[in-house]
XYZ file of N, CA, C and O in Angstrom:
820
model
N 135.936 179.376 49.875
C 136.175 180.490 48.974
C 137.311 181.334 49.526
O 137.595 181.330 50.717
N 137.962 182.065 48.612
C 139.076 182.903 49.010
C 138.782 184.335 48.615
O 138.267 184.596 47.536
N 139.138 185.262 49.503
C 138.893 186.668 49.217
C 140.059 187.488 49.716
O 140.713 187.122 50.675
N 140.334 188.592 49.060
C 141.392 189.490 49.497
C 140.847 190.666 50.289
O 141.371 191.039 51.318
N 139.793 191.272 49.806
C 139.242 192.449 50.459
C 137.732 192.295 50.631
O 136.952 192.709 49.771
N 137.267 191.687 51.731
C 135.830 191.541 51.937
C 135.143 192.907 51.939
O 135.665 193.869 52.504
N 133.981 192.983 51.297
C 133.297 194.270 51.169
C 132.050 194.361 52.030
O 131.467 195.425 52.159
N 131.611 193.251 52.619
C 130.418 193.283 53.462
C 130.787 193.847 54.832
O 131.791 193.446 55.418
N 130.015 194.797 55.368
C 130.346 195.367 56.672
C 130.383 194.289 57.747
O 129.568 193.366 57.739
N 131.323 194.372 58.688
C 131.403 193.370 59.751
C 130.291 193.541 60.770
O 129.571 194.545 60.778
N 130.137 192.557 61.652
C 129.172 192.674 62.730
C 129.573 193.832 63.621
O 130.675 194.361 63.551
N 128.656 194.248 64.501
C 128.863 195.456 65.305
C 130.176 195.428 66.070
O 130.892 196.418 66.122
N 130.516 194.297 66.657
C 131.772 194.232 67.387
C 132.473 192.910 67.171
O 131.922 191.848 67.423
N 133.706 193.000 66.695
C 134.600 191.849 66.636
C 135.653 192.089 67.709
O 136.446 193.027 67.611
N 135.640 191.269 68.727
C 136.589 191.421 69.829
C 137.907 190.746 69.477
O 137.935 189.680 68.858
N 139.003 191.364 69.870
C 140.303 190.751 69.699
C 140.608 189.832 70.865
O 140.371 190.183 72.018
N 141.100 188.638 70.564
C 141.444 187.673 71.608
C 142.895 187.239 71.391
O 143.204 186.534 70.425
N 143.766 187.681 72.270
C 145.189 187.408 72.167
C 145.575 186.295 73.132
O 145.402 186.421 74.344
N 146.103 185.204 72.594
C 146.544 184.085 73.412
C 148.025 184.286 73.732
O 148.872 184.208 72.844
N 148.316 184.583 75.007
C 149.666 184.972 75.412
C 150.104 184.249 76.675
O 150.811 184.805 77.513
N 149.689 182.991 76.812
C 149.939 182.263 78.059
C 151.128 181.320 77.996
O 151.547 180.783 79.023
N 151.708 181.131 76.817
C 152.740 180.120 76.641
C 153.990 180.332 77.475
O 154.433 181.466 77.684
N 154.551 179.209 77.930
C 155.722 179.264 78.802
C 157.055 179.235 78.089
O 158.100 179.319 78.729
N 157.055 179.112 76.760
C 158.315 179.103 76.021
C 159.213 177.935 76.408
O 160.400 178.116 76.659
N 158.657 176.748 76.414
C 159.422 175.560 76.828
C 160.699 175.400 76.012
O 161.766 175.109 76.550
N 160.618 175.606 74.700
C 161.795 175.464 73.835
C 162.686 176.709 73.865
O 163.708 176.764 73.186
N 162.286 177.694 74.642
C 163.083 178.906 74.816
C 163.674 178.961 76.220
O 163.945 180.037 76.754
N 163.812 177.788 76.827
C 164.382 177.742 78.166
C 163.427 178.185 79.250
O 163.862 178.593 80.333
N 162.125 178.104 78.977
C 161.145 178.474 79.980
C 160.908 179.966 80.106
O 160.440 180.442 81.136
N 161.205 180.713 79.053
C 160.932 182.153 79.054
C 159.531 182.401 78.509
O 159.252 182.084 77.350
N 158.625 182.969 79.322
C 157.268 183.231 78.830
C 157.296 184.077 77.562
O 157.970 185.112 77.506
N 156.564 183.655 76.565
C 156.596 184.359 75.283
C 156.080 185.787 75.393
O 156.552 186.683 74.677
N 155.115 186.024 76.252
C 154.570 187.372 76.395
C 155.634 188.374 76.815
O 155.524 189.575 76.523
N 156.678 187.891 77.504
C 157.696 188.773 78.065
C 158.949 188.883 77.200
O 159.895 189.595 77.566
N 158.975 188.207 76.062
C 160.109 188.369 75.160
C 160.193 189.827 74.723
O 159.173 190.491 74.557
N 161.396 190.333 74.543
C 161.562 191.738 74.177
C 161.471 191.922 72.670
O 162.141 191.230 71.900
N 160.625 192.859 72.257
C 160.457 193.188 70.848
C 160.430 194.703 70.721
O 159.576 195.367 71.299
N 161.393 195.237 70.012
C 161.501 196.687 69.843
C 161.535 197.403 71.186
O 160.929 198.458 71.361
N 162.231 196.778 72.131
C 162.454 197.404 73.420
C 161.358 197.234 74.449
O 161.489 197.708 75.585
N 160.279 196.531 74.091
C 159.147 196.363 75.012
C 158.693 194.902 74.995
O 159.019 194.149 74.076
N 157.902 194.486 75.995
C 157.396 193.104 75.997
C 156.582 192.802 74.734
O 155.795 193.645 74.275
N 156.789 191.622 74.189
C 156.119 191.224 72.954
C 154.601 191.315 73.062
O 153.917 191.630 72.082
N 154.061 191.083 74.240
C 152.609 191.124 74.418
C 152.050 192.515 74.121
O 150.915 192.647 73.632
N 152.810 193.550 74.383
C 152.346 194.907 74.075
C 152.155 195.085 72.578
O 151.148 195.649 72.122
N 153.130 194.624 71.818
C 153.041 194.720 70.355
C 151.826 193.960 69.841
O 151.062 194.476 69.016
N 151.632 192.741 70.330
C 150.529 191.910 69.835
C 149.175 192.521 70.150
O 148.255 192.477 69.326
N 149.031 193.100 71.339
C 147.760 193.742 71.702
C 147.529 194.988 70.851
O 146.396 195.258 70.414
N 148.581 195.737 70.600
C 148.457 196.951 69.782
C 148.040 196.609 68.356
O 147.245 197.329 67.729
N 148.562 195.506 67.829
C 148.190 195.073 66.484
C 146.685 194.835 66.385
O 146.042 195.225 65.401
N 146.102 194.219 67.399
C 144.655 193.981 67.393
C 143.884 195.294 67.403
O 142.901 195.452 66.671
N 144.318 196.228 68.211
C 143.633 197.524 68.271
C 143.755 198.256 66.935
O 142.771 198.791 66.408
N 144.966 198.292 66.385
C 145.175 199.007 65.130
C 144.480 198.320 63.963
O 144.185 198.965 62.946
N 144.183 197.043 64.117
C 143.454 196.317 63.094
C 141.943 196.461 63.204
O 141.216 195.885 62.393
N 141.480 197.205 64.206
C 140.050 197.515 64.312
C 139.303 196.870 65.448
O 138.076 197.001 65.527
N 139.994 196.196 66.368
C 139.316 195.557 67.500
C 139.298 196.528 68.691
O 140.342 196.751 69.324
N 138.142 197.093 68.965
C 138.038 198.045 70.076
C 138.166 197.342 71.419
O 138.708 197.894 72.382
N 137.660 196.117 71.497
C 137.751 195.314 72.724
C 138.843 194.271 72.526
O 138.833 193.531 71.548
N 139.798 194.214 73.459
C 140.877 193.235 73.371
C 141.007 192.498 74.697
O 141.205 193.126 75.748
N 140.867 191.185 74.662
C 141.084 190.334 75.825
C 142.401 189.599 75.631
O 142.654 189.051 74.552
N 143.231 189.596 76.673
C 144.550 188.980 76.611
C 144.594 187.842 77.623
O 144.423 188.069 78.829
N 144.824 186.619 77.148
C 144.885 185.456 78.036
C 146.325 185.264 78.493
O 147.234 185.074 77.681
N 146.532 185.304 79.806
C 147.855 185.171 80.406
C 147.982 183.845 81.142
O 146.990 183.301 81.631
N 149.209 183.357 81.234
C 149.461 182.115 81.960
C 150.831 182.151 82.589
O 151.019 182.645 83.688
N 151.843 181.656 81.861
C 153.212 181.696 82.370
C 153.646 183.141 82.591
O 153.476 183.990 81.717
N 154.170 183.421 83.775
C 154.651 184.766 84.071
C 153.568 185.813 84.149
O 153.858 187.005 83.991
N 152.336 185.401 84.429
C 151.216 186.347 84.401
C 151.428 187.528 85.347
O 151.141 188.679 84.991
N 151.922 187.273 86.548
C 152.126 188.368 87.503
C 153.147 189.361 86.979
O 152.972 190.586 87.112
N 154.205 188.859 86.358
C 155.225 189.746 85.815
C 154.685 190.541 84.634
O 154.991 191.729 84.478
N 153.895 189.896 83.786
C 153.286 190.606 82.661
C 152.456 191.774 83.179
O 152.537 192.895 82.661
N 151.669 191.530 84.204
C 150.842 192.603 84.775
C 151.696 193.745 85.308
O 151.303 194.908 85.250
N 152.875 193.414 85.828
C 153.742 194.433 86.415
C 154.464 195.273 85.369
O 154.608 196.486 85.531
N 154.935 194.629 84.299
C 155.854 195.327 83.396
C 155.250 195.726 82.053
O 155.783 196.624 81.389
N 154.168 195.087 81.643
C 153.600 195.383 80.323
C 152.535 196.473 80.422
O 151.737 196.496 81.356
N 152.543 197.369 79.460
C 151.527 198.411 79.368
C 150.439 197.937 78.411
O 150.666 197.867 77.194
N 149.276 197.616 78.959
C 148.168 197.082 78.171
C 146.896 197.865 78.469
O 145.899 197.307 78.937
N 146.903 199.151 78.215
C 145.753 199.984 78.566
C 144.481 199.557 77.844
O 144.496 199.296 76.640
N 143.399 199.480 78.599
C 142.107 199.144 78.019
C 141.898 197.668 77.738
O 140.791 197.274 77.359
N 142.927 196.855 77.905
C 142.774 195.422 77.657
C 142.192 194.721 78.882
O 142.462 195.120 80.018
N 141.420 193.690 78.649
C 140.932 192.823 79.717
C 141.925 191.674 79.840
O 142.152 190.930 78.874
N 142.536 191.535 81.013
C 143.522 190.481 81.223
C 142.844 189.273 81.853
O 142.207 189.380 82.903
N 142.985 188.134 81.208
C 142.303 186.900 81.600
C 143.344 185.895 82.059
O 144.256 185.551 81.301
N 143.244 185.423 83.277
C 144.183 184.426 83.784
C 143.746 183.027 83.379
O 142.570 182.665 83.523
N 144.699 182.254 82.894
C 144.446 180.846 82.579
C 145.335 179.998 83.485
O 146.486 179.707 83.129
N 144.835 179.563 84.641
C 145.652 178.763 85.544
C 146.035 177.402 84.965
O 146.963 176.757 85.452
N 145.333 176.986 83.902
C 145.610 175.685 83.286
C 146.454 175.833 82.025
O 146.427 174.952 81.157
N 147.249 176.900 81.928
C 147.980 177.176 80.692
C 148.918 176.050 80.282
O 149.172 175.854 79.084
N 149.425 175.291 81.257
C 150.350 174.214 80.920
C 149.685 173.086 80.144
O 150.374 172.245 79.546
N 148.366 173.053 80.123
C 147.648 172.037 79.354
C 147.724 172.297 77.854
O 147.420 171.416 77.058
N 148.105 173.517 77.456
C 148.234 173.836 76.041
C 147.305 174.933 75.577
O 146.516 175.493 76.346
N 147.415 175.242 74.290
C 146.673 176.348 73.714
C 145.163 176.203 73.860
O 144.430 177.188 73.970
N 144.682 174.971 73.842
C 143.241 174.760 73.943
C 142.660 175.369 75.209
O 141.580 175.968 75.181
N 143.378 175.250 76.325
C 142.875 175.805 77.584
C 142.817 177.323 77.524
O 141.902 177.943 78.081
N 143.769 177.942 76.843
C 143.760 179.402 76.714
C 142.616 179.869 75.817
O 141.981 180.896 76.087
N 142.365 179.120 74.752
C 141.252 179.471 73.874
C 139.939 179.365 74.633
O 139.074 180.247 74.522
N 139.784 178.310 75.421
C 138.553 178.167 76.212
C 138.393 179.317 77.200
O 137.306 179.887 77.342
N 139.487 179.669 77.885
C 139.421 180.756 78.866
C 139.083 182.075 78.182
O 138.299 182.882 78.698
N 139.679 182.306 77.019
C 139.429 183.554 76.316
C 137.998 183.668 75.821
O 137.355 184.720 75.975
N 137.482 182.614 75.229
C 136.096 182.647 74.749
C 135.132 182.801 75.908
O 134.135 183.543 75.808
N 135.401 182.138 77.037
C 134.536 182.278 78.214
C 134.519 183.714 78.706
O 133.480 184.226 79.149
N 135.663 184.396 78.620
C 135.736 185.778 79.100
C 134.937 186.733 78.230
O 134.560 187.826 78.677
N 134.670 186.341 76.994
C 133.915 187.200 76.079
C 132.408 186.990 76.186
O 131.638 187.800 75.667
N 131.994 185.930 76.860
C 130.558 185.663 77.013
C 129.890 186.826 77.744
O 130.387 187.309 78.755
N 128.795 187.286 77.199
C 128.053 188.370 77.836
C 128.563 189.766 77.515
O 128.010 190.753 78.006
N 129.593 189.879 76.692
C 130.128 191.199 76.355
C 129.380 191.852 75.201
O 129.562 193.043 74.936
N 128.598 191.078 74.480
C 127.907 191.603 73.314
C 128.700 191.477 72.033
O 128.218 191.854 70.959
N 129.917 190.938 72.107
C 130.722 190.747 70.906
C 130.058 189.717 69.995
O 129.592 188.677 70.453
N 130.049 190.026 68.696
C 129.451 189.104 67.741
C 130.424 188.095 67.182
O 130.028 187.105 66.579
N 131.721 188.342 67.388
C 132.749 187.440 66.903
C 134.035 187.690 67.674
O 134.229 188.767 68.253
N 134.903 186.705 67.688
C 136.219 186.832 68.312
C 137.278 186.618 67.240
O 137.214 185.654 66.481
N 138.240 187.526 67.185
C 139.354 187.396 66.267
C 140.580 187.001 67.077
O 141.036 187.751 67.932
N 141.081 185.800 66.827
C 142.118 185.200 67.667
C 143.494 185.347 67.024
O 143.692 185.014 65.852
N 144.452 185.854 67.818
C 145.845 185.917 67.389
C 146.739 185.309 68.469
O 146.309 185.112 69.615
N 147.996 185.036 68.092
C 148.962 184.443 69.013
C 150.065 185.449 69.312
O 150.513 186.177 68.426
N 150.544 185.457 70.541
C 151.522 186.460 70.955
C 152.858 186.292 70.243
O 153.622 187.257 70.103
N 153.168 185.097 69.770
C 154.504 184.831 69.227
C 154.571 184.908 67.701
O 155.421 184.273 67.078
N 153.701 185.728 67.098
C 153.718 185.901 65.649
C 153.812 187.385 65.280
O 152.874 187.974 64.728
N 154.961 188.017 65.565
C 155.085 189.456 65.325
C 155.084 189.850 63.859
O 154.960 191.044 63.536
N 155.199 188.880 62.958
C 155.132 189.190 61.538
C 153.718 189.440 61.037
O 153.521 189.835 59.885
N 152.731 189.220 61.889
C 151.333 189.462 61.529
C 150.921 190.806 62.123
O 150.918 190.984 63.339
N 150.602 191.750 61.260
C 150.310 193.102 61.700
C 148.860 193.512 61.512
O 147.991 192.677 61.207
N 148.570 194.808 61.677
C 147.197 195.304 61.605
C 146.503 195.040 60.277
O 145.277 194.862 60.248
N 147.248 195.012 59.176
C 146.610 194.811 57.877
C 145.938 193.442 57.791
O 144.814 193.313 57.295
N 146.618 192.419 58.276
C 146.034 191.076 58.261
C 144.848 190.999 59.216
O 143.817 190.382 58.910
N 144.982 191.621 60.391
C 143.870 191.647 61.350
C 142.650 192.298 60.718
O 141.526 191.788 60.822
N 142.844 193.428 60.053
C 141.715 194.138 59.453
C 141.037 193.306 58.372
O 139.802 193.301 58.259
N 141.825 192.603 57.575
C 141.232 191.777 56.512
C 140.363 190.665 57.088
O 139.242 190.437 56.632
N 140.897 189.955 58.074
C 140.122 188.843 58.638
C 138.940 189.380 59.426
O 137.844 188.810 59.388
N 139.137 190.476 60.127
C 138.040 191.091 60.879
C 136.871 191.433 59.962
O 135.699 191.278 60.327
N 137.152 191.892 58.760
C 136.098 192.274 57.821
C 135.253 191.093 57.378
O 134.166 191.267 56.841
N 135.746 189.875 57.609
C 134.976 188.677 57.257
C 133.959 188.324 58.331
O 133.159 187.401 58.152
N 133.976 189.056 59.459
C 133.044 188.774 60.549
C 131.692 189.392 60.311
O 131.300 190.353 60.978
N 130.970 188.847 59.349
C 129.718 189.462 58.930
C 128.486 188.957 59.672
O 127.394 189.459 59.456
N 128.651 187.954 60.534
C 127.515 187.447 61.302
C 128.025 186.661 62.499
O 129.194 186.258 62.526
N 127.162 186.419 63.485
C 127.585 185.602 64.629
C 127.893 184.153 64.260
O 128.351 183.392 65.099
N 127.631 183.773 63.018
C 127.934 182.411 62.567
C 129.186 182.389 61.682
O 129.523 181.356 61.108
N 129.878 183.511 61.594
C 131.031 183.613 60.699
C 132.166 182.685 61.128
O 132.353 182.396 62.313
N 132.926 182.234 60.142
C 134.112 181.421 60.380
C 135.116 181.796 59.296
O 134.852 181.623 58.106
N 136.249 182.357 59.703
C 137.223 182.834 58.725
C 138.634 182.675 59.273
O 138.845 182.619 60.487
N 139.595 182.610 58.367
C 140.990 182.506 58.779
C 141.887 183.081 57.711
O 141.580 183.023 56.511
N 143.013 183.631 58.148
C 144.035 184.061 57.208
C 144.666 182.835 56.565
O 144.795 181.785 57.197
N 145.043 182.979 55.303
C 145.808 181.929 54.636
C 147.068 182.545 54.046
O 147.084 183.706 53.642
N 148.118 181.737 54.029
C 149.422 182.158 53.529
C 149.914 181.098 52.548
O 150.243 179.985 52.966
N 149.888 181.432 51.274
C 150.300 180.453 50.275
C 149.477 179.185 50.317
O 149.995 178.089 50.105
N 148.197 179.320 50.614
C 147.305 178.172 50.668
C 147.237 177.476 52.010
O 146.422 176.570 52.198
N 148.093 177.895 52.959
C 148.099 177.277 54.288
C 147.330 178.148 55.276
O 147.577 179.345 55.383
N 146.432 177.533 56.016
C 145.650 178.270 57.007
C 146.525 178.689 58.181
O 147.380 177.939 58.642
N 146.303 179.918 58.673
C 147.057 180.403 59.821
C 146.218 181.369 60.644
O 144.994 181.294 60.648
N 146.886 182.271 61.330
C 146.211 183.289 62.132
C 146.331 184.650 61.450
O 147.249 184.858 60.678
N 145.404 185.558 61.758
C 144.276 185.470 62.692
C 143.190 184.503 62.215
O 143.049 184.235 61.036
N 142.415 184.053 63.193
C 141.230 183.229 62.938
C 140.042 183.927 63.579
O 140.152 184.463 64.679
N 138.909 183.940 62.869
C 137.708 184.612 63.383
C 136.598 183.599 63.620
O 136.290 182.796 62.740
N 136.008 183.677 64.825
C 134.916 182.780 65.203
C 133.690 183.593 65.579
O 133.721 184.376 66.538
N 132.595 183.414 64.844
C 131.337 184.033 65.227
C 130.858 183.484 66.560
O 131.117 182.334 66.912
N 130.162 184.317 67.320
C 129.767 183.957 68.688
C 128.910 182.699 68.748
O 128.959 181.960 69.741
N 128.139 182.441 67.698
C 127.302 181.243 67.702
C 128.131 179.949 67.720
O 127.604 178.886 68.054
N 129.398 180.041 67.397
C 130.258 178.869 67.324
C 131.097 178.654 68.582
O 131.758 177.611 68.718
N 131.129 179.625 69.485
C 132.072 179.572 70.598
C 131.925 178.323 71.457
O 132.925 177.721 71.850
N 130.706 177.939 71.775
C 130.502 176.790 72.663
C 131.073 175.512 72.051
O 131.763 174.738 72.723
N 130.811 175.299 70.765
C 131.318 174.089 70.107
C 132.834 174.126 69.973
O 133.510 173.091 70.102
N 133.381 175.300 69.709
C 134.835 175.427 69.594
C 135.487 175.128 70.937
O 136.473 174.388 71.021
N 134.951 175.696 72.001
C 135.507 175.464 73.334
C 135.458 173.983 73.694
O 136.394 173.442 74.302
N 134.377 173.315 73.311
C 134.228 171.900 73.641
C 135.266 171.031 72.927
O 135.648 169.970 73.425
N 135.735 171.500 71.765
C 136.690 170.703 70.984
C 138.138 171.136 71.202
O 139.056 170.478 70.698
N 138.353 172.229 71.947
C 139.701 172.781 72.124
C 140.414 172.066 73.267
O 140.206 172.384 74.435
N 141.245 171.099 72.930
C 141.970 170.339 73.948
C 143.449 170.321 73.602
O 143.844 170.452 72.440
N 144.275 170.165 74.615
C 145.714 170.077 74.409
C 146.262 171.285 73.679
O 145.816 172.414 73.889
N 147.229 171.057 72.807
C 147.859 172.141 72.067
C 147.250 172.340 70.690
O 147.759 173.131 69.900
N 146.155 171.650 70.423
C 145.570 171.741 69.091
C 144.700 172.973 68.913
O 144.375 173.351 67.781
N 144.301 173.609 70.002
C 143.455 174.785 69.871
C 142.177 174.447 69.130
O 141.473 173.503 69.471
N 141.901 175.213 68.078
C 140.666 175.011 67.319
C 140.888 174.204 66.049
O 140.011 174.148 65.190
N 142.037 173.549 65.913
C 142.338 172.862 64.660
C 141.317 171.787 64.309
O 140.926 171.635 63.144
N 140.880 171.016 65.312
C 139.904 169.962 65.034
C 138.591 170.559 64.545
O 137.977 170.058 63.593
N 138.172 171.638 65.176
C 136.920 172.292 64.768
C 137.047 172.837 63.351
O 136.158 172.666 62.511
N 138.159 173.510 63.072
C 138.349 174.090 61.748
C 138.391 173.011 60.677
O 137.855 173.194 59.578
N 139.013 171.887 60.972
C 139.066 170.796 60.003
C 137.668 170.230 59.740
O 137.314 169.927 58.592
N 136.875 170.122 60.797
C 135.528 169.562 60.657
C 134.586 170.502 59.912
O 133.581 170.059 59.348
N 134.899 171.796 59.917
C 134.018 172.793 59.297
C 134.721 173.519 58.155
O 134.399 174.673 57.853
N 135.653 172.833 57.514
C 136.442 173.455 56.449
C 135.576 174.009 55.324
O 135.903 175.037 54.723
N 134.468 173.355 55.046
C 133.599 173.807 53.968
C 132.877 175.107 54.268
O 132.336 175.741 53.354
N 132.853 175.503 55.532
C 132.172 176.744 55.935
C 133.155 177.896 56.120
O 132.745 179.029 56.393
N 134.429 177.624 55.963
C 135.462 178.602 56.270
C 135.678 179.586 55.125
O 135.826 179.189 53.976
N 135.716 180.867 55.469
C 136.133 181.896 54.518
C 137.631 182.082 54.652
O 138.126 182.459 55.722
N 138.356 181.784 53.591
C 139.809 181.916 53.592
C 140.183 183.315 53.114
O 139.773 183.736 52.033
N 140.952 184.019 53.921
C 141.312 185.401 53.622
C 142.818 185.472 53.341
O 143.630 185.290 54.255
N 143.182 185.702 52.103
C 144.600 185.731 51.734
C 145.307 186.908 52.410
O 144.892 188.059 52.290
N 146.385 186.595 53.135
C 147.140 187.627 53.847
C 148.639 187.550 53.575
O 149.417 188.284 54.182
N 149.035 186.668 52.671
C 150.447 186.478 52.411
C 151.144 187.703 51.862
O 152.371 187.819 51.960
N 150.375 188.633 51.293
C 150.981 189.844 50.735
C 151.175 190.936 51.772
O 151.848 191.935 51.509
N 150.598 190.752 52.978
C 150.696 191.803 53.998
C 151.274 191.312 55.318
O 151.447 192.101 56.247
N 151.559 190.020 55.450
C 152.022 189.492 56.730
C 152.880 188.252 56.518
O 152.830 187.608 55.470
N 153.661 187.920 57.559
C 154.450 186.694 57.589
C 154.042 185.901 58.824
O 154.070 186.431 59.933
N 153.693 184.640 58.631
C 153.092 183.852 59.708
C 154.094 182.964 60.428
O 153.792 181.828 60.772
N 155.294 183.468 60.712
C 156.264 182.663 61.454
C 155.985 182.737 62.955
O 155.358 183.678 63.450
N 156.467 181.724 63.683
C 156.329 181.666 65.139
C 157.697 181.889 65.787
O 158.726 181.550 65.212
N 157.679 182.395 67.006
C 158.892 182.469 67.818
C 158.846 181.276 68.772
O 158.224 181.328 69.835
N 159.489 180.170 68.363
C 159.409 178.937 69.138
C 160.755 178.496 69.718
O 160.795 177.853 70.769
N 161.836 178.793 69.012
C 163.147 178.292 69.417
C 164.132 179.441 69.581
O 163.860 180.578 69.200
N 165.306 179.108 70.113
C 166.359 180.109 70.291
C 166.708 180.754 68.941
O 166.943 181.953 68.856
N 166.760 179.954 67.894
C 167.100 180.485 66.563
C 166.080 181.516 66.096
O 166.416 182.476 65.402
N 164.810 181.326 66.485
C 163.747 182.248 66.062
C 163.893 183.628 66.693
O 163.315 184.611 66.200
N 164.627 183.724 67.790
C 164.744 184.996 68.491
C 165.385 186.072 67.634
O 165.207 187.271 67.885
N 166.139 185.670 66.594
C 166.749 186.672 65.721
C 165.682 187.511 65.009
O 165.945 188.638 64.590
N 164.485 186.963 64.869
C 163.398 187.708 64.222
C 162.876 188.842 65.087
O 162.123 189.688 64.613
N 163.246 188.860 66.356
C 162.798 189.911 67.261
C 163.779 191.076 67.318
O 163.519 192.078 67.978
N 164.896 190.944 66.627
C 165.932 191.987 66.714
C 165.600 193.159 65.811
O 164.861 193.033 64.849
């Protein structure tokens, strides 16, 4: 089903989970978290988007350039999670992030990527509102295509982590559970482009 403005109150806490460990291989090895956006590290913008979208708790998974991110980025109140296996791909960061949320009392995790600055608080708030139970499964869609943010109820974390391998992240899990997914249209409030190549850097200007 597709919805624009979910009206059911969300679970008590939807934690924001920002995956920011990528090494920027196609960007000459520049960690994506440290790319400059509006004069500051991109990771700051991405974490702020989660907070402004309603996530009181924000966990940030770091990998490439983690020590430098800690030194130069201002991430007040965020829990910084190290992923020493970041070179294995996004799946390892998703596993590390979900593991860091265990025992926090969060009923769901709302996952975003550091290299998508076109996705702002409005899209986060819409998908967050779909977190109505620990079994919730929701994702933003753009013109019929699934994208981020993605929301995972806590009851699903173990199975998602078990299937998150390589650079596929949760794609295999989402494909297997497509019939349970709440699709949240966000194309009117966000743009789901990635900063992957040198040409994409113009979007940060």
